[in-house]
PDB file of C-alpha atoms in Angstrom:
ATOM      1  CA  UNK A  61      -6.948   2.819 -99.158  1.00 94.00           C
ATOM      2  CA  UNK A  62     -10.149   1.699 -97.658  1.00 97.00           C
ATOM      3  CA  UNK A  63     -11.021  -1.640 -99.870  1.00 97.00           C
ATOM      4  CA  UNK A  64     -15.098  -3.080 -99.664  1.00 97.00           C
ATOM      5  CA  UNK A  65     -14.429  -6.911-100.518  1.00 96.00           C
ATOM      6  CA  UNK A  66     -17.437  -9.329-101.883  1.00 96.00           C
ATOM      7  CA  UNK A  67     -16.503 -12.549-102.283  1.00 92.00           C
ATOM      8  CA  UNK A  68     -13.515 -12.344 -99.562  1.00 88.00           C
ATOM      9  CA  UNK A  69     -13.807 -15.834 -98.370  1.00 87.00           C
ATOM     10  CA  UNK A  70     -13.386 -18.056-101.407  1.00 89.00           C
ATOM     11  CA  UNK A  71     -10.506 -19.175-103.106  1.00 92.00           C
ATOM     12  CA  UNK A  72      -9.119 -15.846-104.890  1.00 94.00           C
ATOM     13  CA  UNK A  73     -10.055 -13.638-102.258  1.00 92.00           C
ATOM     14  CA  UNK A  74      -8.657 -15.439 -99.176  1.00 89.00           C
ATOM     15  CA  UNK A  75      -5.526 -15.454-101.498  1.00 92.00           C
ATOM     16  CA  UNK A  76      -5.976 -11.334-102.195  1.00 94.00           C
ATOM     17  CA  UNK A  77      -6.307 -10.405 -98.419  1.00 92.00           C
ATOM     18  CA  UNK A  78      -2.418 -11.633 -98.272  1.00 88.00           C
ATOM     19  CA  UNK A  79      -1.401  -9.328-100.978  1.00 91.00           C
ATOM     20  CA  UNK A  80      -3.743  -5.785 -99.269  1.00 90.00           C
ATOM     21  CA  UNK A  81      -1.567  -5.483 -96.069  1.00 84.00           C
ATOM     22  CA  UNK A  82      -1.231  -2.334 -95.177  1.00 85.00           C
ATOM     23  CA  UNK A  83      -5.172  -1.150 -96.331  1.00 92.00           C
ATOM     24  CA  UNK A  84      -8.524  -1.342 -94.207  1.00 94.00           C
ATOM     25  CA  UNK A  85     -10.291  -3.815 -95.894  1.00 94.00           C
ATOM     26  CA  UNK A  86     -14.265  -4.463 -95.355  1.00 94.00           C
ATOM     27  CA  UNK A  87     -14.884  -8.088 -96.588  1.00 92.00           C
ATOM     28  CA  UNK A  88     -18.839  -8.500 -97.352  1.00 93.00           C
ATOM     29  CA  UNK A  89     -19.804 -11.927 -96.118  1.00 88.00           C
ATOM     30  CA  UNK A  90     -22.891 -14.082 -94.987  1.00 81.00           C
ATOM     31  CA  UNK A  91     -21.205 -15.478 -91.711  1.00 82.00           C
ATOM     32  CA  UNK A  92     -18.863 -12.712 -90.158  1.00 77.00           C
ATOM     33  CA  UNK A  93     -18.294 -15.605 -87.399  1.00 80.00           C
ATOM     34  CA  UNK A  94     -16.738 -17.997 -90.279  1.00 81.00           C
ATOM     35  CA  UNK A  95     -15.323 -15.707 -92.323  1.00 82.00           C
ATOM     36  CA  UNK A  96     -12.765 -14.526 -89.290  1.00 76.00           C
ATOM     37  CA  UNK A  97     -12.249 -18.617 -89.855  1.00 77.00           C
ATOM     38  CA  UNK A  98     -11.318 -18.688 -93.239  1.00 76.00           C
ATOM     39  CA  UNK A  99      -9.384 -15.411 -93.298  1.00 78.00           C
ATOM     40  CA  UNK A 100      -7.132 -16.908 -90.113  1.00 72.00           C
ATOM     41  CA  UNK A 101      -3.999 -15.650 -92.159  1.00 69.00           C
ATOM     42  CA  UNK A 102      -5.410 -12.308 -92.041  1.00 68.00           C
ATOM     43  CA  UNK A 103      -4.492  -9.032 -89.726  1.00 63.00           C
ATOM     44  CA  UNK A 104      -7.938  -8.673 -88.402  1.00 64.00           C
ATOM     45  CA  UNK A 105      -7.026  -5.600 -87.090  1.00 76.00           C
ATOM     46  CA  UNK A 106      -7.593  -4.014 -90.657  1.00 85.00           C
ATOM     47  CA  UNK A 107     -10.249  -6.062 -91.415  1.00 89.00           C
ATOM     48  CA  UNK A 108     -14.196  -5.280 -90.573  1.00 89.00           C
ATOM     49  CA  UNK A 109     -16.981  -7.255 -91.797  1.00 89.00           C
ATOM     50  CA  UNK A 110     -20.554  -6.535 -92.443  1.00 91.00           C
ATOM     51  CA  UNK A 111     -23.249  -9.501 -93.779  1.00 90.00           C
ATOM     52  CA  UNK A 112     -25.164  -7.126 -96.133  1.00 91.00           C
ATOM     53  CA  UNK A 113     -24.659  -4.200 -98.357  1.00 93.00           C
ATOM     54  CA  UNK A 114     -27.738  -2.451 -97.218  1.00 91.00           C
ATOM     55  CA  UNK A 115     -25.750  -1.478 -93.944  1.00 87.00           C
ATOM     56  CA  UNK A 116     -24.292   1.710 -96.497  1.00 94.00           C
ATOM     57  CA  UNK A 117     -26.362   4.558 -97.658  1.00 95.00           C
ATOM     58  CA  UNK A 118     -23.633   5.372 -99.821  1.00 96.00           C
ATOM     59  CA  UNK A 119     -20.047   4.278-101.180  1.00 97.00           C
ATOM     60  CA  UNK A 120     -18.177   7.644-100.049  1.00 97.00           C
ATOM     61  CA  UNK A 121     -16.083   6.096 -97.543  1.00 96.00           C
ATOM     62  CA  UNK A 122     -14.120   3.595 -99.904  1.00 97.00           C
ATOM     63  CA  UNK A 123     -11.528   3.619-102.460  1.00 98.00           C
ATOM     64  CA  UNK A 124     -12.117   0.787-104.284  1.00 98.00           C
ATOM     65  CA  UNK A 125     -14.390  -1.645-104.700  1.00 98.00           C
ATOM     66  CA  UNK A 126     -13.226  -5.029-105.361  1.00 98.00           C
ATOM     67  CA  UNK A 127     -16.459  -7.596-106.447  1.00 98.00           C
ATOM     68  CA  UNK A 128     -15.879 -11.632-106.249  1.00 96.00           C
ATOM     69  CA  UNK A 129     -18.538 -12.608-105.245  1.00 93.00           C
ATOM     70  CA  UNK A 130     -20.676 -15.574-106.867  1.00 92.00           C
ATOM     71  CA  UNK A 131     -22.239 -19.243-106.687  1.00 92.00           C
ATOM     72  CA  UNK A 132     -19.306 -21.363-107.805  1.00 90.00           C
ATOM     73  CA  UNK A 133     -19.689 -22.323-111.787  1.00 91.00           C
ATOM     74  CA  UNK A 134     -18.384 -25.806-111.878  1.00 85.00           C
ATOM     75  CA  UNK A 135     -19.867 -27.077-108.016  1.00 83.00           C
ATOM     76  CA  UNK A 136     -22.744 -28.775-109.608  1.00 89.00           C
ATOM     77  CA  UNK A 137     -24.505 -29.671-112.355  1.00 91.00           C
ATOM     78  CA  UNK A 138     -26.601 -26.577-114.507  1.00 94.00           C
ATOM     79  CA  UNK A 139     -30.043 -27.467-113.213  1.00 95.00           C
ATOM     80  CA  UNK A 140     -32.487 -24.549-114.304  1.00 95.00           C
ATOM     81  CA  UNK A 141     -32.312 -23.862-110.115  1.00 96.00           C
ATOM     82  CA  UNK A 142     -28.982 -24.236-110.225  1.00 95.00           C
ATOM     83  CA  UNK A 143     -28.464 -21.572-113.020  1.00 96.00           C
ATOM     84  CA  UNK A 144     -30.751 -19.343-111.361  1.00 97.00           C
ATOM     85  CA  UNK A 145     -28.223 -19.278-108.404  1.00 96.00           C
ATOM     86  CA  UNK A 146     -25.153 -18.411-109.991  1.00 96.00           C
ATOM     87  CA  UNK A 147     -26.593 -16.018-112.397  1.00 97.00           C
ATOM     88  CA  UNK A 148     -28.211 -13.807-109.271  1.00 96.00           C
ATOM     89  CA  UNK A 149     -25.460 -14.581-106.717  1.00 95.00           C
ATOM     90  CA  UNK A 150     -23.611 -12.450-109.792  1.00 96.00           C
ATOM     91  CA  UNK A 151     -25.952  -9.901-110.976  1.00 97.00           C
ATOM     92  CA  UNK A 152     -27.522  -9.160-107.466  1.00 96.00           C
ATOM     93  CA  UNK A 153     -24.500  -8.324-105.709  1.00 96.00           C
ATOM     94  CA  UNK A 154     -22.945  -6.130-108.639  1.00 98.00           C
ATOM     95  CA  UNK A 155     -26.465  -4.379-109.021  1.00 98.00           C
ATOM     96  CA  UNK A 156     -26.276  -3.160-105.589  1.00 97.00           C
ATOM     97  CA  UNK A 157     -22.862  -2.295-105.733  1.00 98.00           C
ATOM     98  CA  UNK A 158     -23.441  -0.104-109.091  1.00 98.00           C
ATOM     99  CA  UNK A 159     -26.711   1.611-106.846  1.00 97.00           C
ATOM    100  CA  UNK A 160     -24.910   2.506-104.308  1.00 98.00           C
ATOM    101  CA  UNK A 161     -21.536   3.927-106.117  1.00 98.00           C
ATOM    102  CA  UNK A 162     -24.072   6.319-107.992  1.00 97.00           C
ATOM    103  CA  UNK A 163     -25.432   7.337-104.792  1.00 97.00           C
ATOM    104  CA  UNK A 164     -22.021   8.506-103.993  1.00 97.00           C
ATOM    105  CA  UNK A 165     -21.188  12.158-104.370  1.00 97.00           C
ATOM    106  CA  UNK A 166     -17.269  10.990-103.540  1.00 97.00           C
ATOM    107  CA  UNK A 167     -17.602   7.459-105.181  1.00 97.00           C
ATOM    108  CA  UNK A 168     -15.177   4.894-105.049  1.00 98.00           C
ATOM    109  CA  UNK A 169     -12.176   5.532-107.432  1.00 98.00           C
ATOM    110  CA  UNK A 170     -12.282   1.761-108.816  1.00 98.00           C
ATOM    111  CA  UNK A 171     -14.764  -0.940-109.554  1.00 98.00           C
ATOM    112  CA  UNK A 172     -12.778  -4.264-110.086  1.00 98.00           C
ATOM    113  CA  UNK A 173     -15.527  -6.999-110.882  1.00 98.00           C
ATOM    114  CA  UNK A 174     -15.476 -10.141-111.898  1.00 97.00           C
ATOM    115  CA  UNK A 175     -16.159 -12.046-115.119  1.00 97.00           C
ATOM    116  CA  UNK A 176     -14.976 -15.114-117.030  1.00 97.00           C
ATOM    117  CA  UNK A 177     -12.949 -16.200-120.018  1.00 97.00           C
ATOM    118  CA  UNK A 178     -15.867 -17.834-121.087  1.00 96.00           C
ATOM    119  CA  UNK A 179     -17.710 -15.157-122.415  1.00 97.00           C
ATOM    120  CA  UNK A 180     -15.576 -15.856-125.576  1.00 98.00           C
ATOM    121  CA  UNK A 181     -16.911 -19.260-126.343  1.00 96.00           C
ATOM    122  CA  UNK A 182     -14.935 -21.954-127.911  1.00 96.00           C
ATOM    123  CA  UNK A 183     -12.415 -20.237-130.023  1.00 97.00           C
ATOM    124  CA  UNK A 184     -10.415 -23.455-131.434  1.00 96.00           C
ATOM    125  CA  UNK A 185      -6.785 -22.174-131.732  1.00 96.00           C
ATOM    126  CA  UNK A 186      -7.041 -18.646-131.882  1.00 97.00           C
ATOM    127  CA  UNK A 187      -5.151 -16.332-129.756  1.00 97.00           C
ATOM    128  CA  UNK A 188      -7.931 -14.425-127.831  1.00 98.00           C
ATOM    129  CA  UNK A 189      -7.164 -11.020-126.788  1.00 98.00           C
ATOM    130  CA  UNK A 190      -9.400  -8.498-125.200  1.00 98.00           C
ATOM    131  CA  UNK A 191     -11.089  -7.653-128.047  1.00 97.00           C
ATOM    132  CA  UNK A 192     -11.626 -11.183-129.645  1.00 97.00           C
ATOM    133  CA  UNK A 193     -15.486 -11.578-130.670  1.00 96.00           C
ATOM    134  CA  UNK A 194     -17.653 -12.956-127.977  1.00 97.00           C
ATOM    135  CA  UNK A 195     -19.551 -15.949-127.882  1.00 95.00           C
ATOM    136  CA  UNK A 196     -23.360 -15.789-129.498  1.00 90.00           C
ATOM    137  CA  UNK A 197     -24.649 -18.070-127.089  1.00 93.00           C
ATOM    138  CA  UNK A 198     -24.208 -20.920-124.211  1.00 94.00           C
ATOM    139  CA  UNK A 199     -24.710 -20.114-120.520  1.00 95.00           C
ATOM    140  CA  UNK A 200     -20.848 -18.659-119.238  1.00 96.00           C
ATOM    141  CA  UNK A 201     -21.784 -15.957-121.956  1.00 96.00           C
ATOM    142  CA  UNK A 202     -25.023 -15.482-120.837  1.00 96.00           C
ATOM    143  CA  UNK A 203     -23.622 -14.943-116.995  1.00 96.00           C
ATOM    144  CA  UNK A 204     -20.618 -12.875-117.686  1.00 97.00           C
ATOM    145  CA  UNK A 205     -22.124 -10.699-120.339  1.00 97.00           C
ATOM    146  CA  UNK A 206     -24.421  -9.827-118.314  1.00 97.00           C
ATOM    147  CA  UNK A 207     -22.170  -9.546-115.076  1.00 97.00           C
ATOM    148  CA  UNK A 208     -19.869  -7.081-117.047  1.00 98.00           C
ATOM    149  CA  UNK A 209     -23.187  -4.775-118.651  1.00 98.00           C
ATOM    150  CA  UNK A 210     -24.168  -4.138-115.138  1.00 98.00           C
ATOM    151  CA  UNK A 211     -20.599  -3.211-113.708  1.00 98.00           C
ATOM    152  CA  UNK A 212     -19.721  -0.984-116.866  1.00 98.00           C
ATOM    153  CA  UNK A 213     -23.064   1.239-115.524  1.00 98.00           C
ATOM    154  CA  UNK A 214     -20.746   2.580-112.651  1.00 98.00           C
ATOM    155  CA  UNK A 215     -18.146   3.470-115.287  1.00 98.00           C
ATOM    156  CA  UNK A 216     -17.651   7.604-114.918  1.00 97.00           C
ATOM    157  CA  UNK A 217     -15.094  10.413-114.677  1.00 96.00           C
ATOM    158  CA  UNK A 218     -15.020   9.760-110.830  1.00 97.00           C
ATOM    159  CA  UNK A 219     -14.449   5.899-110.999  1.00 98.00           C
ATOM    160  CA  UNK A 220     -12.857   3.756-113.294  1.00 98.00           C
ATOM    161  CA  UNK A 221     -13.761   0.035-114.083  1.00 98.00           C
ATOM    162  CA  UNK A 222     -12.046  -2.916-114.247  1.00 98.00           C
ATOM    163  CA  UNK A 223     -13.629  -6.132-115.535  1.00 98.00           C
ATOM    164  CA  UNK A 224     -11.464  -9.758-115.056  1.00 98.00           C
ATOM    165  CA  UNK A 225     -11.796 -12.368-117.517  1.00 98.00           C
ATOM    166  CA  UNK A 226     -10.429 -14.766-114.943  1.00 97.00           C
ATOM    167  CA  UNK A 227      -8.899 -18.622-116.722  1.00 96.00           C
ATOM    168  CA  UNK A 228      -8.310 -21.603-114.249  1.00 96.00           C
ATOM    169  CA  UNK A 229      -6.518 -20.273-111.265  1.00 96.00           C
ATOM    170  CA  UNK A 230      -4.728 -22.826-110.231  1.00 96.00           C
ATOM    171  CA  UNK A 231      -3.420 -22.848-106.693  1.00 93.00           C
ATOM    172  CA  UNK A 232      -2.508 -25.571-103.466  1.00 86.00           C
ATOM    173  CA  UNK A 233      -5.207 -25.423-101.445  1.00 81.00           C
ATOM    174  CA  UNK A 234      -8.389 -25.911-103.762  1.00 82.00           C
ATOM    175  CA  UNK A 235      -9.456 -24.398-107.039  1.00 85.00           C
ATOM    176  CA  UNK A 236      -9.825 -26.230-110.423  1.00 88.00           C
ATOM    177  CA  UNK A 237      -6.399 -28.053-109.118  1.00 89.00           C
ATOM    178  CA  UNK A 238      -7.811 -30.043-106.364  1.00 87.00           C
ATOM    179  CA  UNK A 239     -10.584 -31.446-108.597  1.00 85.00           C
ATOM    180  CA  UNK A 240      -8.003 -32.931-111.099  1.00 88.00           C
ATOM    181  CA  UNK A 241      -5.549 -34.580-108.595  1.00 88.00           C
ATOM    182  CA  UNK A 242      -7.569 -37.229-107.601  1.00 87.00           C
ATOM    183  CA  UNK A 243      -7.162 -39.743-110.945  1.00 88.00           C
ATOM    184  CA  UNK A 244      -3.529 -38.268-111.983  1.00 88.00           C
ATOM    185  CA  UNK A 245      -3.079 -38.995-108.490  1.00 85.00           C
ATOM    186  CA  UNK A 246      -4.602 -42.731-108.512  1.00 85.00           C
ATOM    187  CA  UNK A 247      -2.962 -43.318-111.882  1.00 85.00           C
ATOM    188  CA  UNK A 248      -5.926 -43.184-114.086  1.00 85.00           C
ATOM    189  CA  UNK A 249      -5.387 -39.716-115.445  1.00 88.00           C
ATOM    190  CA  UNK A 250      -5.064 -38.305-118.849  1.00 91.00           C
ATOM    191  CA  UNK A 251      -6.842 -35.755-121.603  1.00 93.00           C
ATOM    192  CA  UNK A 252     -10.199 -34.530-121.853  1.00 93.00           C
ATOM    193  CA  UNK A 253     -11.684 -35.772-125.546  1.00 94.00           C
ATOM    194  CA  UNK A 254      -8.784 -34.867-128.327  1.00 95.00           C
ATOM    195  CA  UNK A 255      -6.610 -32.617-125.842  1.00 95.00           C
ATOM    196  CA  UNK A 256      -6.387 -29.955-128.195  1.00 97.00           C
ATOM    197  CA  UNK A 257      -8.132 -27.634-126.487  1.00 97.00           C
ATOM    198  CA  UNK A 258      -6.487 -24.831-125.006  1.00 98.00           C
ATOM    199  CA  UNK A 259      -6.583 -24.233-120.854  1.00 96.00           C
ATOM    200  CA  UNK A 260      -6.266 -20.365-120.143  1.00 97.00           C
ATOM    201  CA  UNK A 261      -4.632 -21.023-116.590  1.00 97.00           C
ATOM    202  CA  UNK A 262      -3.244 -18.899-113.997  1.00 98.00           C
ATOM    203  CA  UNK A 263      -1.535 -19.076-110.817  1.00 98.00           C
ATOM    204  CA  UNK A 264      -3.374 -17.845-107.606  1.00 97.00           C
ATOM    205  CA  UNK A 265      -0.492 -15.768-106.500  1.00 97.00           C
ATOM    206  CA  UNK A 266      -0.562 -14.180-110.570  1.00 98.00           C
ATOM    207  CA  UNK A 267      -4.090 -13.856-109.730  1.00 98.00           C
ATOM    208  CA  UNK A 268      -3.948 -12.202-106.624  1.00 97.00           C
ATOM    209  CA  UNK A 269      -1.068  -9.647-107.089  1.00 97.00           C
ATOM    210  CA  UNK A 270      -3.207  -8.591-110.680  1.00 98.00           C
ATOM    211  CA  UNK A 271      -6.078  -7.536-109.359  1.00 98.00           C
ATOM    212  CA  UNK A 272      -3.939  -5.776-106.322  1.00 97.00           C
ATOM    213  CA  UNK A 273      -1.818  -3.788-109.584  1.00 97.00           C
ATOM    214  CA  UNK A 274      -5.189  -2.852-111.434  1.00 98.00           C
ATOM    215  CA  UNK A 275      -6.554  -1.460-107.855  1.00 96.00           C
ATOM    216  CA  UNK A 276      -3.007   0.717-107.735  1.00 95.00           C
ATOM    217  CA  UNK A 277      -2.479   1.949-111.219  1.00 95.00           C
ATOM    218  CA  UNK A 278      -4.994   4.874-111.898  1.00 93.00           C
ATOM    219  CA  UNK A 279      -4.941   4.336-115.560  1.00 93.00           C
ATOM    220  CA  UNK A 280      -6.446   0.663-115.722  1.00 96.00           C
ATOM    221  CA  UNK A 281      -9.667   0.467-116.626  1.00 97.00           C
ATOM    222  CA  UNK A 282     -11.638  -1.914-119.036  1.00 97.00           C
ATOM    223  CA  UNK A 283     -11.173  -5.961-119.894  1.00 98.00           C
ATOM    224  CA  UNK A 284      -8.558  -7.580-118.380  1.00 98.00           C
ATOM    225  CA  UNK A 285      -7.627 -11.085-119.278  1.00 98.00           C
ATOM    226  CA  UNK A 286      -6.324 -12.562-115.992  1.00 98.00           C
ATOM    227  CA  UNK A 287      -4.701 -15.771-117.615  1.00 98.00           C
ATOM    228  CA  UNK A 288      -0.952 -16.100-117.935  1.00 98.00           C
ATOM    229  CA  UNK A 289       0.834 -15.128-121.054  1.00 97.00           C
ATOM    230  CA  UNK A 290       1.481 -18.731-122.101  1.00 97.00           C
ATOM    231  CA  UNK A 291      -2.177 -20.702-122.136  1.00 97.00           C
ATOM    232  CA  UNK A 292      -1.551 -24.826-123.146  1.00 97.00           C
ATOM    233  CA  UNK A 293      -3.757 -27.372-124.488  1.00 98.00           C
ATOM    234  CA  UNK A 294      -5.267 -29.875-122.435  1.00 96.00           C
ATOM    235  CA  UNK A 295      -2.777 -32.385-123.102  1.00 96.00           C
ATOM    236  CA  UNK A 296       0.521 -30.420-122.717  1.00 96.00           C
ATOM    237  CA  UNK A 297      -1.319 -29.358-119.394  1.00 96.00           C
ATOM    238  CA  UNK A 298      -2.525 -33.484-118.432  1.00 95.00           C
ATOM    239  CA  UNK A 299       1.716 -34.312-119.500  1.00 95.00           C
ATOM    240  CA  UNK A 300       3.090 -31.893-117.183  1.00 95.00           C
ATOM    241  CA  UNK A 301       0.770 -32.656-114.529  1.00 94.00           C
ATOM    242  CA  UNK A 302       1.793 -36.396-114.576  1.00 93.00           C
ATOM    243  CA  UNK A 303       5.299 -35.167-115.079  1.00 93.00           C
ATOM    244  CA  UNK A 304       5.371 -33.619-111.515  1.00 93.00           C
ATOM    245  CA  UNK A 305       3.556 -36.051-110.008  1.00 91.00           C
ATOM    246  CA  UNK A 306       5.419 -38.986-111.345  1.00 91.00           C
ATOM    247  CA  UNK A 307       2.651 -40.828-112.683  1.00 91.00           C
ATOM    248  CA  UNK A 308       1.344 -42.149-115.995  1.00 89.00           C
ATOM    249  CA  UNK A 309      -1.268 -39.933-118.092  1.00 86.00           C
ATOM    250  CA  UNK A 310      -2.276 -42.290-120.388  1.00 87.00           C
ATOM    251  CA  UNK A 311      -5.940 -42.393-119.882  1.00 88.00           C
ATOM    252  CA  UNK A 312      -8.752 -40.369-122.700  1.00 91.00           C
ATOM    253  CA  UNK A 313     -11.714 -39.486-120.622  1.00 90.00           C
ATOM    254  CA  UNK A 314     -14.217 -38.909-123.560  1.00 90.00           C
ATOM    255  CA  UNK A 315     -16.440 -36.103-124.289  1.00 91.00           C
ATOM    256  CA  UNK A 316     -20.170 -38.244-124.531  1.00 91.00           C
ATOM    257  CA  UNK A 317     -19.163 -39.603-120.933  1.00 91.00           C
ATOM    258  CA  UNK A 318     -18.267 -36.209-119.475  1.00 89.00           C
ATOM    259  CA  UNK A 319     -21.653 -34.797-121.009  1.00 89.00           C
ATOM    260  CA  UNK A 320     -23.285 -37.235-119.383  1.00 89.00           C
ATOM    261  CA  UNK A 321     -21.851 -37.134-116.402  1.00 87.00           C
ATOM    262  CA  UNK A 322     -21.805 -33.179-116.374  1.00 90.00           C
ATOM    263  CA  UNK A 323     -24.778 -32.431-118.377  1.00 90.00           C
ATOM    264  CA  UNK A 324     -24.475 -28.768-120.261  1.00 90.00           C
ATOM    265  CA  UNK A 325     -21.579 -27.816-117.723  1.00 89.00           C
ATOM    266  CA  UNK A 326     -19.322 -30.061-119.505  1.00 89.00           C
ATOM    267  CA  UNK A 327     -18.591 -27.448-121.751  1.00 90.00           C
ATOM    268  CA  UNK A 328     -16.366 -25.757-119.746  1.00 91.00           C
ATOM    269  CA  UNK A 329     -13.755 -28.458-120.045  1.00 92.00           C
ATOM    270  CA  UNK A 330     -14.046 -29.010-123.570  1.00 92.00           C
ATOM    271  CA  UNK A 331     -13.990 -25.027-124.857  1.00 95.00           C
ATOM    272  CA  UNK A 332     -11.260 -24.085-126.054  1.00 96.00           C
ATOM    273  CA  UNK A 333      -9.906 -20.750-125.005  1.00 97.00           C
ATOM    274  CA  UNK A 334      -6.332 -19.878-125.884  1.00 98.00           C
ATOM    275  CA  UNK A 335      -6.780 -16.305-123.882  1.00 98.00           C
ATOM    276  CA  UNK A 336      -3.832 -14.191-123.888  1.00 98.00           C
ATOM    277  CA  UNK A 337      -3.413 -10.654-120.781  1.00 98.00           C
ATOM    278  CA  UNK A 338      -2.342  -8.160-123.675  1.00 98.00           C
ATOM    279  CA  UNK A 339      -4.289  -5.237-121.391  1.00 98.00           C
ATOM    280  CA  UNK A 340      -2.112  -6.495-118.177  1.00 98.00           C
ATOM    281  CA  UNK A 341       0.869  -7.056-119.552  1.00 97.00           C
ATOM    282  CA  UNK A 342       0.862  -3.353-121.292  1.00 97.00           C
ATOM    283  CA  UNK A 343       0.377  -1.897-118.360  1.00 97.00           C
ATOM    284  CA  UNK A 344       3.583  -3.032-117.259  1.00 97.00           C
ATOM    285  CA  UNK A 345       1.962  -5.949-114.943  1.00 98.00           C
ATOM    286  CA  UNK A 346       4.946  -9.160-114.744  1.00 98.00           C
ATOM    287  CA  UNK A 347       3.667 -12.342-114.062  1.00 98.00           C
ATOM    288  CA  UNK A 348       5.688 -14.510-111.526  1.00 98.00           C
ATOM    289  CA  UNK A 349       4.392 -17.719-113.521  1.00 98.00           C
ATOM    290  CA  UNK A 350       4.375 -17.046-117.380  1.00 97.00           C
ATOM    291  CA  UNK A 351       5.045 -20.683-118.238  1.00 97.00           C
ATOM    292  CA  UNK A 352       3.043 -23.947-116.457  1.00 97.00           C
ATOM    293  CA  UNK A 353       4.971 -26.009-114.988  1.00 96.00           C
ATOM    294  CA  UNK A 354       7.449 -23.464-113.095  1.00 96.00           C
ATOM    295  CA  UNK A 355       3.540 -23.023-111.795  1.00 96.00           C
ATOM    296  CA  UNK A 356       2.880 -26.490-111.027  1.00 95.00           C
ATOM    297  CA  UNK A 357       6.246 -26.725-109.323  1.00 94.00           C
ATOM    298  CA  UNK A 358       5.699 -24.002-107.201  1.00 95.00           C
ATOM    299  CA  UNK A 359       2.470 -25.435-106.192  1.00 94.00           C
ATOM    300  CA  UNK A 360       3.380 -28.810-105.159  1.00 90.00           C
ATOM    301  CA  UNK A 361       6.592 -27.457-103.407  1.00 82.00           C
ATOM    302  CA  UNK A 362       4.005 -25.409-101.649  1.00 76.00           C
ATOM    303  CA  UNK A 363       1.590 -28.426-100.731  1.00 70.00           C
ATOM    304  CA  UNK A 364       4.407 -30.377 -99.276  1.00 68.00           C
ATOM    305  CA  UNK A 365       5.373 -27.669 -96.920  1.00 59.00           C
TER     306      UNK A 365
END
């Protein structure tokens, strides 16, 4: 398959180039010159790059079309500028993509685009499937609902689409992970406010070989839920942590300091979203990591190596 790539240099897709060996890939990127730097790991021989999407009059030349890219969420504070950024960094990008696949009179076979678990807003305990209401408000609704009404428009009988409702990815070399080390690590970790919220987490490698299935299987199309089967609270997740690392978790970061410290972002550590891959797993998808700390494990093992 010939694969067009946005987003190829950040944390999931440097991950997903390991797992499309044997497929030309075209990675969309600002800086071809660092992007050959961050995909070291990489066969360059079936990778090209090109720095804007204007360079095609059309999509007929690729399969699928895989779409990452996007300001990161949780890098700063939710300044209206700030906002701005990640919003069109989004909706920009998948706009052009859905222009060009209509321009296409042998479009690509597969839009994969991304999206968030927190379209669904805090949901408390629930088990959130696919098909769980969505939030009515708050700004990772706003962005995702938005991101996923403007991917759907390249939905036809030529190309399917596939929207991920990515959780924490958790991986060893960045991600959510590498922000949380630092106190657990210190010995000042512990829970966010109660703890009972639940963390829809999955491993990069989960993460990775999902959206390589949903590219494969011809029948996938709609919301996927990339979070592993088995989401935990905040404070099973802060106990297994200091489990593995062999230190104490006995700290309560509370949720007036994290607001302030945060501002509106803040949310996205205190939502609780107990998100469950129903679509994935019926399409006969396994996940390597159903359960956390196997995960964590796996991780660590990998960091020390």
């Amino acid at each position: 398959m010939h694969i067009l790539l946005t987003g190829g240099t950040g944390f999931i897709g440097c991950e997903l180039i390991k797992h499309l060996t044997g497929h030309q890939i075209t990675v969309l990127t600002r800086s071809p010159k660092k992007a050959k730097t961050a995909l070291k790991h990489a066969d360059f021989s079936n990778i090209d790059y090109i720095n804007k999407l204007s360079s095609f009059s059309d999509l007929n030349h690729i399969d699928v079309v895989i779409n990452l890219a996007g300001e990161p969420i949780a890098a700063k504070r939710w300044s209206s500028e700030q906002k701005q950024k990640i919003c069109q960094s989004r909706w920009n990008t998948t706009q052009q993509l859905v222009d060009l696949i209509k321009k296409s009179s042998h479009p690509p076979k597969c839009l994969i685009s991304g999206s968030a678990v927190g379209i669904y807003g805090d949901k408390d305990k629930q088990q959130v499937y696919e098909n769980a209401p969505l939030a009515k408000n708050g700004f990772p609704y706003q962005v995702c609902q938005q991101w996923e009404t403007i991917a759907l428009k390249a939905h036809s009988d030529k190309t399917r689409v596939c929207l991920l409702r990515t959780g924490i990815v958790l991986g060893s070399d960045g991600g959510a992970l590498a922000a949380m080390l630092p106190p657990f690590k210190l010995g000042v970790g512990g829970k966010m406010g109660t703890g009972e919220q639940y963390m829809p987490w999955i491993h990069l490698q989960d993460t990775a070989r999902a959206i390589a299935y949903l590219a494969n299987h011809n029948k996938a199309s709609g919301v996927f839920n990339l979070s592993a089967p088995h989401p935990v609270t905040n404070l099973a997740f802060t106990d297994s942590l200091a489990k593995i690392l062999k230190r104490p978790a006995f700290m309560t970061t509370p949720k007036w300091l994290m607001n302030l410290i945060m501002g509106e972002s803040s949310q996205l550590l205190f939502d609780s979203v107990r998100a469950k891959p129903k679509h994935l797993t019926e399409l006969g998808f396994i996940f390597t990591f159903s359960h956390l700390e196997p995960a964590l494990k796996q991780i660590f093992h990998a960091r020390e190596n």
